[in-house]
Short mmCIF file of C-alpha atoms in Angstrom, two decimals:
data_model
loop_
_atom_site.label_atom_id
_atom_site.label_comp_id
_atom_site.label_asym_id
_atom_site.label_seq_id
_atom_site.Cartn_x
_atom_site.Cartn_y
_atom_site.Cartn_z
CA MET A 1 0.00 0.00 0.00
CA LEU A 2 1.26 3.44 -0.91
CA VAL A 3 0.38 6.28 1.47
CA MET A 4 0.88 9.96 0.74
CA GLU A 5 1.19 12.94 3.02
CA SER A 6 0.12 16.34 1.85
CA ALA A 7 3.14 18.65 2.12
CA GLY A 8 6.86 18.67 1.35
CA GLY A 9 8.99 16.48 -0.89
CA LEU A 10 7.98 13.02 -2.05
CA ILE A 11 9.86 9.82 -1.23
CA THR A 12 8.84 6.17 -1.12
CA ARG A 13 9.21 4.21 2.02
CA PRO A 14 8.19 0.69 3.14
CA VAL A 15 6.47 0.25 6.49
CA THR A 16 6.45 -2.98 8.47
CA GLY A 17 3.32 -5.02 8.80
CA SER A 18 3.02 -3.96 12.43
CA SER A 19 1.92 -0.47 11.41
CA SER A 20 -1.72 0.35 12.02
CA ILE A 21 -4.08 2.89 10.52
CA HIS A 22 -6.68 4.79 12.54
CA THR A 23 -9.29 6.92 10.82
CA HIS A 24 -10.97 9.91 12.37
CA ALA A 25 -14.76 9.91 12.58
CA SER A 26 -15.01 12.56 9.88
CA ASN A 27 -12.84 10.74 7.37
CA TYR A 28 -14.03 9.18 4.17
CA GLY A 29 -12.43 5.90 3.13
CA ALA A 30 -13.01 3.87 -0.02
CA THR A 31 -11.93 0.45 1.18
CA ARG A 32 -12.50 -3.07 0.02
CA GLY A 33 -14.99 -3.78 2.80
CA VAL A 34 -18.41 -2.33 3.50
CA THR A 35 -17.74 1.31 4.33
CA GLN A 36 -19.95 3.55 6.36
CA GLY A 37 -21.45 4.67 3.07
CA HIS A 38 -22.41 1.07 2.34
CA LYS A 39 -24.00 0.66 5.74
CA ASN A 40 -25.99 3.83 5.28
CA ALA A 41 -27.03 2.57 1.87
CA LEU A 42 -29.17 -0.08 3.50
CA ASN A 43 -31.26 2.68 5.07
CA PRO A 44 -33.18 4.52 2.34
CA MET A 45 -33.74 7.52 4.60
CA SER A 46 -30.13 8.04 5.60
CA TYR A 47 -29.21 10.22 2.64
CA SER A 48 -32.41 12.14 2.26
CA GLN A 49 -32.18 13.36 5.85
CA GLN A 50 -28.52 14.40 6.02
CA ALA A 51 -26.29 16.89 4.33
CA ALA A 52 -24.49 15.67 1.26
CA PRO A 53 -20.75 15.38 1.96
CA GLN A 54 -18.21 17.90 0.79
CA GLY A 55 -16.86 17.63 -2.71
CA LEU A 56 -13.35 16.82 -3.79
CA TYR A 57 -12.57 20.51 -3.82
CA GLN A 58 -13.92 22.99 -1.34
CA ASN A 59 -16.64 25.13 -2.97
CA GLY A 60 -15.89 23.54 -6.32
CA GLY A 61 -12.48 25.26 -6.58
CA ARG A 62 -9.51 24.01 -8.51
CA PRO A 63 -6.67 22.20 -6.70
CA ASN A 64 -3.47 24.07 -5.92
CA ALA A 65 -0.60 23.93 -8.40
CA SER A 66 1.56 21.81 -6.13
CA ILE A 67 1.45 19.88 -2.92
CA GLN A 68 3.80 22.44 -1.37
CA GLY A 69 1.05 25.01 -1.70
CA ALA A 70 -1.64 22.91 -0.05
CA ARG A 71 -3.52 24.63 2.74
CA GLN A 72 -4.00 23.27 6.20
CA GLN A 73 -7.07 21.23 5.20
CA GLY A 74 -4.85 19.23 2.86
CA LEU A 75 -5.21 18.26 -0.76
CA PHE A 76 -8.34 16.22 -0.06
CA PRO A 77 -10.71 17.91 2.43
CA PRO A 78 -12.45 15.51 4.85
CA MET A 79 -15.72 14.14 3.51
CA ASN A 80 -18.70 13.04 5.55
CA PRO A 81 -19.63 9.40 5.06
CA GLY A 82 -22.33 9.17 2.49
CA MET A 83 -23.35 8.82 -1.04
CA HIS A 84 -22.61 12.11 -2.70
CA GLY A 85 -19.98 14.63 -3.41
CA GLY A 86 -20.55 18.25 -4.22
CA ASN A 87 -21.68 21.06 -1.99
CA LEU A 88 -25.34 21.88 -1.66
CA PRO A 89 -25.68 25.63 -1.58
CA ASN A 90 -28.45 27.17 0.48
CA GLY A 91 -29.38 23.87 2.09
CA SER A 92 -28.27 20.47 3.17
CA GLY A 93 -30.32 18.22 0.95
CA PRO A 94 -33.78 17.52 -0.44
CA THR A 95 -36.63 18.48 1.83
CA ASN A 96 -40.37 18.26 1.81
CA GLY A 97 -40.77 21.96 1.32
CA ASP A 98 -40.48 25.04 3.46
CA ALA A 99 -41.83 28.52 3.80
CA ASP A 100 -39.88 29.66 0.77
CA GLY A 101 -40.65 26.70 -1.42
CA ARG A 102 -44.25 25.59 -1.49
CA GLY A 103 -43.79 24.10 -4.94
CA THR A 104 -41.33 21.65 -3.41
CA ILE A 105 -44.18 19.94 -1.61
CA ASN A 106 -46.25 19.81 -4.79
CA ILE A 107 -43.70 18.13 -7.01
CA MET A 108 -41.60 16.14 -4.52
CA ASN A 109 -44.56 14.55 -2.71
CA ARG A 110 -47.01 14.30 -5.58
CA ARG A 111 -48.61 10.87 -5.67
CA ALA A 112 -48.92 9.08 -8.98
CA ASP A 113 -52.30 8.79 -10.65
CA LYS A 114 -52.77 5.03 -10.54
CA GLU A 115 -54.73 5.13 -13.80
CA GLN A 116 -51.72 6.58 -15.65
CA SER A 117 -49.25 3.71 -15.40
CA LEU A 118 -48.52 2.21 -18.81
CA TYR A 119 -49.96 -1.13 -17.65
CA GLN A 120 -53.26 0.49 -16.71
CA ILE A 121 -53.34 2.67 -19.82
CA CYS A 122 -53.11 -0.43 -22.04
CA LEU A 123 -55.74 -2.33 -20.05
CA ASN A 124 -58.22 0.52 -20.47
CA LEU A 125 -57.20 1.09 -24.09
CA LYS A 126 -58.05 -2.51 -24.91
CA GLU A 127 -61.56 -2.04 -23.50
CA ARG A 128 -62.05 1.17 -25.48
CA LEU A 129 -60.95 -0.57 -28.67
CA ARG A 130 -63.74 -3.13 -28.21
CA GLN A 131 -66.15 -0.31 -29.09
CA VAL A 132 -64.43 0.46 -32.43
CA PRO A 133 -66.34 -0.94 -35.42
CA GLY A 134 -64.28 -3.54 -37.26
CA PHE A 135 -61.73 -3.98 -34.46
CA GLU A 136 -63.19 -7.28 -33.22
CA GLN A 137 -60.73 -9.44 -35.14
CA HIS A 138 -57.73 -7.63 -33.71
CA ILE A 139 -59.11 -8.08 -30.17
CA LYS A 140 -59.56 -11.80 -30.81
CA GLU A 141 -55.96 -12.13 -32.02
CA MET A 142 -54.70 -10.44 -28.85
CA GLU A 143 -56.79 -12.70 -26.62
CA ASP A 144 -55.60 -15.82 -28.46
CA ILE A 145 -51.99 -14.85 -27.77
CA ASP A 146 -52.86 -14.09 -24.14
CA ASP A 147 -54.42 -17.55 -23.70
CA GLU A 148 -51.26 -19.24 -24.97
CA GLU A 149 -49.19 -17.84 -22.09
CA GLU A 150 -49.22 -19.74 -18.79
CA ASP A 151 -49.91 -16.66 -16.64
CA GLY A 152 -51.20 -14.55 -19.51
CA GLU A 153 -49.30 -11.90 -21.46
CA ASP A 154 -49.08 -8.43 -19.99
CA PRO A 155 -51.41 -5.90 -21.70
CA VAL A 156 -48.55 -3.61 -22.75
CA SER A 157 -46.79 -6.31 -24.77
CA LEU A 158 -50.11 -7.37 -26.34
CA MET A 159 -51.05 -3.84 -27.35
CA TRP A 160 -47.57 -3.02 -28.64
CA ARG A 161 -47.48 -6.18 -30.77
CA CYS A 162 -50.96 -5.41 -32.10
CA PHE A 163 -50.17 -1.84 -33.19
CA LYS A 164 -46.89 -2.92 -34.83
CA LEU A 165 -48.97 -4.81 -37.37
CA GLY A 166 -50.05 -1.39 -38.68
CA PHE A 167 -53.47 -2.48 -39.94
CA PRO A 168 -55.16 -2.14 -36.52
CA LEU A 169 -54.20 1.56 -36.61
CA MET A 170 -55.79 1.89 -40.05
CA THR A 171 -58.94 0.23 -38.71
CA ILE A 172 -59.16 2.81 -35.92
CA TYR A 173 -58.72 5.70 -38.36
CA ASN A 174 -61.19 4.31 -40.92
CA ALA A 175 -63.83 4.06 -38.17
CA LEU A 176 -63.99 7.87 -38.49
CA LYS A 177 -65.44 7.28 -41.98
CA PRO A 178 -63.10 9.64 -43.84
CA GLU A 179 -63.83 10.59 -47.44
CA VAL A 180 -60.78 8.60 -48.55
CA PRO A 181 -60.33 5.50 -46.33
CA LEU A 182 -56.80 4.34 -45.65
CA GLU A 183 -55.71 1.28 -47.60
CA ILE A 184 -52.53 -0.48 -48.72
CA ASP A 185 -52.00 -1.95 -52.20
CA PRO A 186 -50.29 -5.32 -51.54
CA SER A 187 -48.83 -5.35 -55.03
CA LYS A 188 -46.84 -2.18 -54.36
CA VAL A 189 -45.51 -2.90 -50.86
CA GLN A 190 -43.29 -5.75 -49.72
CA GLU A 191 -44.92 -7.96 -47.13
CA SER A 192 -42.16 -7.28 -44.61
CA LYS A 193 -42.87 -3.53 -44.86
CA MET A 194 -46.66 -3.71 -44.71
CA GLY A 195 -46.84 -2.79 -41.03
CA LYS A 196 -44.71 0.33 -41.35
CA ALA A 197 -46.53 1.39 -44.52
CA ALA A 198 -49.88 1.12 -42.71
CA THR A 199 -48.51 3.05 -39.75
CA PHE A 200 -47.26 5.78 -42.08
CA LYS A 201 -50.75 6.07 -43.61
CA PHE A 202 -52.27 6.37 -40.11
CA LEU A 203 -49.83 9.13 -39.12
CA GLN A 204 -50.36 10.93 -42.42
CA GLY A 205 -54.11 10.97 -41.81
CA CYS A 206 -53.67 12.25 -38.26
CA LEU A 207 -51.43 15.09 -39.44
CA THR A 208 -53.25 16.19 -42.59
CA GLU A 209 -56.92 15.30 -42.09
CA LEU A 210 -57.27 15.42 -38.31
CA GLU A 211 -54.72 18.24 -38.05
CA PHE A 212 -52.92 16.90 -35.02
CA PRO A 213 -49.80 19.01 -34.30
CA ALA A 214 -46.64 17.21 -35.37
CA ALA A 215 -45.15 17.64 -31.88
CA GLU A 216 -48.08 15.69 -30.43
CA CYS A 217 -47.81 12.74 -32.83
CA PHE A 218 -45.45 9.82 -32.59
CA LEU A 219 -42.73 8.80 -35.00
CA ILE A 220 -42.61 5.44 -36.74
CA THR A 221 -39.48 4.70 -34.72
CA ASP A 222 -41.47 5.27 -31.50
CA LEU A 223 -43.68 2.32 -32.39
CA TYR A 224 -41.05 0.04 -33.90
CA GLY A 225 -38.29 0.88 -31.46
CA ASN A 226 -37.81 -0.74 -28.07
CA ASP A 227 -38.29 2.20 -25.71
CA THR A 228 -41.44 2.49 -23.59
CA THR A 229 -41.24 6.29 -23.78
CA GLY A 230 -41.94 6.03 -27.51
CA PHE A 231 -44.85 3.65 -26.99
CA VAL A 232 -46.40 6.02 -24.43
CA LYS A 233 -46.66 8.55 -27.29
CA VAL A 234 -48.39 5.94 -29.44
CA THR A 235 -51.05 5.27 -26.80
CA LYS A 236 -51.73 9.01 -26.44
CA VAL A 237 -52.37 9.44 -30.16
CA VAL A 238 -54.62 6.37 -30.32
CA ASN A 239 -56.63 7.56 -27.32
CA ARG A 240 -57.00 10.95 -28.98
CA VAL A 241 -58.48 9.35 -32.10
CA LEU A 242 -60.83 7.31 -29.89
CA ASP A 243 -61.93 10.53 -28.20
CA LEU A 244 -62.90 11.90 -31.63
CA LEU A 245 -64.84 8.73 -32.40
CA GLY A 246 -66.69 9.10 -29.11
CA LYS A 247 -67.58 12.76 -29.75
CA ARG A 248 -68.92 11.87 -33.21
CA GLY A 249 -70.98 8.97 -31.87
CA GLN A 250 -69.13 6.46 -34.03
CA LEU A 251 -68.36 3.91 -31.30
CA TYR A 252 -70.49 0.90 -30.40
CA GLN A 253 -72.84 1.75 -27.56
CA GLN A 254 -71.87 -0.91 -25.06
CA GLU A 255 -70.91 -0.89 -21.42
CA SER A 256 -67.23 -0.07 -21.05
CA LYS A 257 -65.27 -2.29 -18.71
CA ILE A 258 -62.68 0.27 -17.69
CA HIS A 259 -60.25 -1.32 -15.27
CA ARG A 260 -59.48 0.34 -11.99
CA ALA A 261 -55.95 -0.06 -10.79
CA ASP A 262 -55.52 -2.43 -7.86
CA ASP A 263 -53.13 -0.97 -5.32
CA GLY A 264 -54.09 -3.02 -2.29
CA THR A 265 -56.23 -0.22 -0.86
CA LYS A 266 -59.67 -1.75 -1.40
CA SER A 267 -62.15 -1.31 1.39
CA GLY A 268 -62.30 -4.01 4.01
CA LYS A 269 -59.81 -5.69 6.29
CA HIS A 270 -56.32 -6.24 4.92
CA THR A 271 -53.71 -8.83 5.70
CA GLN A 272 -50.11 -7.84 6.39
CA ARG A 273 -49.17 -9.20 2.98
CA GLN A 274 -51.74 -6.99 1.26
CA HIS A 275 -50.46 -3.92 3.10
CA ILE A 276 -46.85 -4.62 2.09
CA VAL A 277 -47.71 -5.45 -1.52
CA GLY A 278 -49.91 -2.36 -1.67
CA GLU A 279 -46.99 -0.21 -0.52
CA LEU A 280 -44.71 -1.82 -3.10
CA VAL A 281 -47.15 -1.16 -5.95
CA THR A 282 -48.11 2.41 -5.03
CA THR A 283 -44.57 3.57 -4.25
CA GLU A 284 -43.33 2.01 -7.49
CA ARG A 285 -45.91 4.03 -9.42
CA ASP A 286 -44.83 7.16 -7.57
CA TYR A 287 -41.20 6.46 -8.39
CA VAL A 288 -41.87 5.96 -12.11
CA GLN A 289 -43.85 9.21 -12.19
CA HIS A 290 -40.92 11.02 -10.56
CA LEU A 291 -38.57 9.63 -13.21
CA GLU A 292 -41.00 10.74 -15.91
CA SER A 293 -41.00 14.27 -14.46
CA LEU A 294 -37.21 14.24 -14.43
CA GLN A 295 -37.15 13.08 -18.06
CA GLN A 296 -39.54 15.87 -19.08
CA PHE A 297 -37.29 18.35 -17.32
CA LYS A 298 -34.26 16.94 -19.15
CA LYS A 299 -36.06 17.32 -22.48
CA GLN A 300 -36.82 20.98 -21.75
CA VAL A 301 -33.22 21.61 -20.72
CA GLU A 302 -32.07 20.13 -24.04
CA GLU A 303 -34.58 22.24 -25.98
CA ASN A 304 -33.76 25.58 -24.38
CA GLY A 305 -30.00 25.06 -24.80
CA ALA A 306 -29.20 26.72 -21.47
CA ILE A 307 -26.26 24.43 -20.73
CA PRO A 308 -23.91 22.48 -23.05
CA GLY A 309 -24.55 18.87 -24.04
CA ASP A 310 -21.67 17.54 -21.95
CA ALA A 311 -23.18 19.10 -18.83
CA ILE A 312 -26.59 17.58 -19.63
CA HIS A 313 -24.94 14.18 -19.99
CA ASP A 314 -23.07 14.60 -16.70
CA ILE A 315 -26.32 15.41 -14.89
CA PHE A 316 -28.73 12.88 -16.39
CA LEU A 317 -26.39 10.21 -17.82
CA ASN A 318 -28.53 7.09 -18.58
CA LEU A 319 -31.83 8.47 -17.24
CA ASN A 320 -33.73 7.41 -20.38
CA ALA A 321 -32.58 3.80 -20.03
CA LEU A 322 -33.33 3.88 -16.30
CA LEU A 323 -36.90 5.09 -16.88
CA ASP A 324 -37.49 2.54 -19.64
CA PHE A 325 -36.27 -0.25 -17.36
CA GLN A 326 -38.35 0.96 -14.42
CA ARG A 327 -41.53 1.17 -16.51
CA ARG A 328 -41.00 -2.42 -17.60
CA PHE A 329 -40.40 -3.50 -14.02
CA LEU A 330 -43.59 -1.72 -12.91
CA ILE A 331 -45.48 -3.61 -15.63
CA ARG A 332 -44.21 -6.89 -14.15
CA ILE A 333 -45.14 -5.75 -10.63
CA GLU A 334 -48.69 -4.84 -11.69
CA LYS A 335 -49.01 -8.08 -13.65
CA GLN A 336 -47.86 -10.05 -10.60
CA ASN A 337 -50.31 -8.13 -8.43
CA SER A 338 -53.17 -9.02 -10.79
CA LEU A 339 -52.66 -12.76 -10.16
CA PRO A 340 -54.48 -14.61 -7.38
CA GLU A 341 -52.43 -14.51 -4.16
CA ALA A 342 -51.77 -18.25 -4.34
CA GLN A 343 -49.97 -17.76 -7.69
CA GLN A 344 -47.93 -14.68 -6.77
CA ASN A 345 -44.18 -15.14 -6.45
CA TRP A 346 -42.57 -11.80 -5.61
CA GLY A 347 -39.17 -13.31 -4.89
CA ARG A 348 -38.79 -14.85 -8.32
CA LEU A 349 -39.82 -11.57 -9.93
CA PHE A 350 -36.91 -9.75 -8.28
CA THR A 351 -34.31 -12.46 -8.91
CA ASN A 352 -35.28 -12.65 -12.60
CA TRP A 353 -34.63 -8.91 -12.93
CA ASN A 354 -31.45 -8.83 -10.86
CA GLU A 355 -28.95 -8.43 -13.72
CA PRO A 356 -30.92 -5.70 -15.55
CA PHE A 357 -31.03 -3.78 -12.25
CA ARG A 358 -27.24 -3.80 -12.11
CA GLY A 359 -26.89 -2.66 -15.69
CA VAL A 360 -28.94 0.52 -15.30
CA TYR A 361 -28.31 1.48 -11.67
CA GLU A 362 -24.54 1.06 -11.34
CA PRO A 363 -23.59 3.78 -13.86
CA PHE A 364 -26.29 6.18 -12.65
CA ILE A 365 -25.29 5.95 -8.98
CA ALA A 366 -21.56 5.94 -9.76
CA ASN A 367 -22.09 9.24 -11.57
CA GLN A 368 -23.80 10.90 -8.58
CA LYS A 369 -20.85 13.03 -7.49
CA ARG A 370 -20.20 14.40 -10.98
CA CYS A 371 -23.94 14.96 -11.37
CA ASN A 372 -24.18 17.04 -8.19
CA GLU A 373 -21.11 19.10 -9.00
CA THR A 374 -22.45 19.86 -12.49
CA VAL A 375 -25.84 20.94 -11.12
CA ILE A 376 -24.13 23.34 -8.71
CA ARG A 377 -21.80 24.69 -11.39
CA GLU A 378 -24.59 25.25 -13.93
CA TRP A 379 -27.28 26.24 -11.45
CA GLU A 380 -27.72 29.88 -12.44
CA LYS A 381 -28.15 28.94 -16.10
CA LEU A 382 -30.62 26.18 -15.25
CA ARG A 383 -32.67 28.37 -12.95
CA SER A 384 -33.11 31.22 -15.43
CA SER A 385 -34.03 29.21 -18.53
CA GLY A 386 -37.36 27.47 -17.92
CA GLN A 387 -40.92 28.62 -18.58
CA SER A 388 -43.19 25.62 -17.95
CA GLU A 389 -44.70 24.96 -14.54
CA LEU A 390 -42.81 21.67 -14.22
CA TYR A 391 -39.51 23.41 -15.03
CA LYS A 392 -40.13 26.20 -12.53
CA GLN A 393 -40.87 23.71 -9.76
CA MET A 394 -37.79 21.66 -10.59
CA VAL A 395 -35.50 24.68 -10.29
CA GLU A 396 -37.31 26.36 -7.40
CA ASN A 397 -34.20 25.63 -5.36
CA GLU A 398 -31.22 23.33 -5.65
CA ARG A 399 -32.58 20.84 -3.16
CA VAL A 400 -35.56 19.97 -5.34
CA LEU A 401 -33.53 18.99 -8.40
CA LEU A 402 -30.84 17.23 -6.38
CA GLY A 403 -33.59 15.42 -4.48
CA PHE A 404 -35.06 14.07 -7.73
CA LEU A 405 -31.63 12.96 -8.88
CA LEU A 406 -31.22 11.10 -5.58
CA LYS A 407 -34.46 9.13 -5.94
CA PRO A 408 -32.98 6.16 -7.88
CA PHE A 409 -30.59 5.46 -5.02
CA GLN A 410 -33.37 5.82 -2.45
CA ARG A 411 -35.61 3.43 -4.38
CA LEU A 412 -32.85 0.88 -4.80
CA SER A 413 -32.35 1.03 -1.03
CA LYS A 414 -36.05 0.45 -0.39
CA TYR A 415 -36.39 -2.90 -2.19
CA PRO A 416 -34.47 -5.02 0.38
CA LEU A 417 -36.58 -3.55 3.20
CA LEU A 418 -39.86 -4.36 1.45
CA LEU A 419 -38.68 -7.89 0.71
CA ASP A 420 -37.64 -8.34 4.35
CA GLN A 421 -41.13 -7.30 5.39
CA LEU A 422 -42.68 -9.85 3.03
CA ILE A 423 -40.39 -12.56 4.42
CA LYS A 424 -41.38 -11.68 7.97
CA ASP A 425 -45.10 -10.95 7.63
CA GLY A 426 -46.14 -12.22 4.19
CA GLY A 427 -47.23 -15.68 5.30
CA PHE A 428 -45.76 -17.41 2.24
CA ASP A 429 -45.04 -21.13 2.00
CA ASN A 430 -41.49 -22.47 2.32
CA GLU A 431 -40.75 -22.41 -1.41
CA ARG A 432 -41.80 -18.79 -1.81
CA GLN A 433 -39.99 -17.85 1.41
CA LYS A 434 -36.76 -19.18 -0.11
CA ASP A 435 -37.43 -17.19 -3.28
CA LEU A 436 -37.96 -14.03 -1.23
CA GLN A 437 -34.75 -14.59 0.73
CA ALA A 438 -32.82 -15.05 -2.51
CA ALA A 439 -34.43 -11.88 -3.86
CA ALA A 440 -33.51 -9.88 -0.74
CA GLU A 441 -29.88 -11.03 -1.01
CA ALA A 442 -29.82 -10.23 -4.72
CA SER A 443 -31.25 -6.73 -4.19
CA ARG A 444 -28.65 -6.03 -1.50
CA SER A 445 -25.89 -7.20 -3.80
CA VAL A 446 -27.10 -4.77 -6.47
CA LEU A 447 -27.05 -1.98 -3.89
CA LEU A 448 -23.54 -2.84 -2.71
CA ARG A 449 -22.23 -3.13 -6.26
CA ALA A 450 -23.73 0.26 -7.08
CA ASN A 451 -21.98 1.72 -4.04
CA ALA A 452 -18.73 0.04 -5.08
CA ALA A 453 -19.06 1.60 -8.54
CA MET A 454 -19.58 4.99 -6.91
CA ASP A 455 -16.49 4.44 -4.74
CA ARG A 456 -14.40 3.60 -7.82
CA GLU A 457 -15.51 6.78 -9.56
CA GLN A 458 -14.62 8.89 -6.54
CA ARG A 459 -11.19 7.27 -6.21
CA LEU A 460 -10.51 7.86 -9.90
CA ALA A 461 -11.45 11.51 -9.42
CA ALA A 462 -9.06 11.69 -6.47
CA VAL A 463 -6.22 10.22 -8.54
CA ASN A 464 -6.89 12.68 -11.37
CA GLU A 465 -6.83 15.56 -8.91
CA LEU A 466 -3.55 14.33 -7.44
CA SER A 467 -2.02 13.96 -10.90
CA ASN A 468 -2.94 17.55 -11.74
CA SER A 469 -1.81 18.95 -8.39
CA VAL A 470 1.77 17.70 -8.05
CA GLU A 471 4.43 19.43 -10.13
CA ASP A 472 7.49 17.40 -9.14
CA TRP A 473 7.09 13.65 -8.52
CA LYS A 474 10.78 13.26 -7.58
CA GLY A 475 11.24 10.52 -10.16
CA HIS A 476 8.15 8.52 -9.18
CA LYS A 477 5.52 7.36 -11.67
CA MET A 478 1.85 7.33 -10.72
CA GLU A 479 1.13 4.30 -12.89
CA GLN A 480 3.37 2.27 -10.53
CA PHE A 481 1.39 3.21 -7.42
CA GLY A 482 -1.37 0.65 -8.00
CA GLU A 483 -5.03 1.11 -7.13
CA LEU A 484 -6.07 3.92 -4.78
CA LEU A 485 -7.64 2.30 -1.72
CA LEU A 486 -8.28 5.19 0.65
CA TYR A 487 -8.24 8.95 0.69
CA GLY A 488 -8.98 11.37 3.50
CA ASN A 489 -7.27 12.11 6.85
CA PHE A 490 -5.70 9.02 8.42
CA THR A 491 -3.32 8.58 11.33
CA VAL A 492 -0.61 5.97 10.79
CA LEU A 493 1.08 4.46 13.87
CA LYS A 494 4.48 3.01 13.03
CA GLY A 495 6.81 1.32 15.48
CA ASP A 496 8.05 -1.91 17.06
CA GLY A 497 6.29 -1.37 20.37
CA ALA A 498 9.16 0.43 22.09
CA LYS A 499 8.38 3.74 20.46
CA ASP A 500 5.41 4.52 18.26
CA VAL A 501 5.45 7.39 15.80
CA GLU A 502 2.23 9.03 14.62
CA ARG A 503 1.85 10.89 11.38
CA GLU A 504 -1.13 12.03 9.32
CA VAL A 505 -1.46 10.86 5.73
CA ARG A 506 -3.83 11.54 2.87
CA LEU A 507 -3.63 8.76 0.26
CA MET A 508 -3.11 5.02 0.30
CA PHE A 509 -2.31 3.03 -2.84
CA ASP A 510 -2.11 -0.72 -3.30
CA VAL A 511 1.18 -1.62 -4.97
CA ILE A 512 0.90 -5.42 -5.11
CA ASN A 513 -0.42 -7.16 -8.19
CA SER A 514 -2.74 -10.14 -7.96
CA GLN A 515 0.00 -12.70 -8.70
CA ASP A 516 2.25 -11.45 -5.89
CA ARG A 517 -0.64 -11.20 -3.45
CA ALA A 518 -1.50 -14.87 -4.03
CA ILE A 519 1.83 -16.03 -2.53
CA LEU A 520 1.67 -13.82 0.56
CA PRO A 521 0.58 -15.16 3.97
CA LYS A 522 -3.19 -14.72 4.45
CA PRO A 523 -2.97 -12.03 7.15
CA MET A 524 -0.79 -9.91 4.86
CA THR A 525 -3.11 -8.81 2.06
CA HIS A 526 -0.86 -5.92 0.99
CA ILE A 527 2.51 -4.37 1.75
CA PRO A 528 1.98 -0.81 3.01
CA ILE A 529 4.18 1.65 1.09
CA TYR A 530 3.55 5.35 1.59
CA LEU A 531 4.76 8.70 0.37
CA GLU A 532 5.62 11.20 3.07
CA SER A 533 7.25 14.59 3.43
CA ARG A 534 9.30 14.50 6.64
CA GLY A 535 12.36 12.68 5.35
CA PRO A 536 13.28 8.99 5.53
CA LYS A 537 13.68 7.21 8.83
CA SER A 538 15.55 4.01 9.56
CA VAL A 539 14.19 0.91 7.80
CA SER A 540 15.79 -2.52 7.75
CA ARG A 541 17.50 -3.53 4.51
CA ARG A 542 15.48 -6.76 4.40
CA GLN A 543 12.17 -4.90 4.69
CA ALA A 544 13.10 -2.43 1.99
CA GLN A 545 14.29 -5.17 -0.38
CA PHE A 546 11.11 -7.19 0.14
CA ALA A 547 8.87 -4.18 -0.51
CA GLU A 548 10.90 -3.12 -3.56
CA SER A 549 10.70 -6.63 -5.01
CA LEU A 550 6.93 -6.33 -5.12
CA LEU A 551 6.85 -3.00 -6.97
#
């Protein structure tokens, strides 16, 4: 391990294995084990109720030109244990609103309309389509596919597959009885392109005959792509055409079986399982709505051009992919909730989605520090550029926007707690209990891996800062230091028992490669080597040779 102090010249020096490292309570350490940040990660409230830790630089400033010029706080100011870097001006973190920010309460605590989840939209859309003249055959085809599935196909997949055929969209439009009905000449269009040709005809009719604004229509790629955000646009246009049919009296007059979303809040006595499942479903809908609001805000930021594209990327990163994933997961949750209780298996649902969780959450959470710093840096431009009500509420103060950007981590932290509750009070049989336990372990592993990814990003930022801050490395090469393990304020005790010497250090690098570590005794996982500024002290020749042989 290579340890660096913050002032004076740089030399390398081996330290015997008897040295020990003590960290102060305010230090931040990125170690191989579960850090305090990891422990806090298991509590979804721990970060929403505390100040975000200090950034790599105080007040976002640049590092000094050399270590010799470092101030008393050192090259790396102490950071509070926690998830984020970056200072939060005018506040310590997201709140539920205050006297100066009533809009905070409106947007941060707004509950989702349970009829507006994509699952529920497609359920109700299917019932509305039953009233469209000539649509009966398309409904039958959807129901035949649904019957082939063991637990039934989810309504979103059924509706998406149906509209991709193209001809069902033409049927909906032709129910308006236009002067020139939409039709496709099979002799002029390849069979493989029939669906897209029919969709193009439908869109052309909506734009020219129905005079829908182009901004409110969908693109062909929205339907034939693989992003739920695009398909949401499709459902809005179809519902708009159905509204016109209803106003003109051109729908079948039959009782509509509009589905009401089940969120576990029906009247009557509830079991513990129903309460927990109800909380899972309703809070998942809330979370998806929050992500949708964040995506709308991102779109407006892109459109007004207030900040450069790189800054937008640093703030939102893979938000679109995260929202798409979370909509799909909500669909599976609502589908699972629609099954009889005896058939529900919540544990298997989570374990089946474990890997996709890692793929979307690790990069988003790892980017949190850069995200916060960019928001603070670009805040004045963001605050002065929006006109819509959503935009104004998002930039009412820094805490609101940073609070929304924190929600993915908070939600990821909530899943293990909900699964633990189901294990304890759900009353499931042994098989489903085992599935729930596996799911709880899997969700915790995703959380810990996301935290580890965040730690890696922060350590890389620390190394980059160090590289830019030191003018004279005294012949040393950073690429030989190994992986950065810790940074912050640490006290190293070095001695043979007769006389201990304390000194404060800032950085610790691992200088042993995996092959060398494999031959070391188990208690000795690394050789501590550190950089200091107070001159070399006596070290045995054997110790120095052994340490140097591992570099």
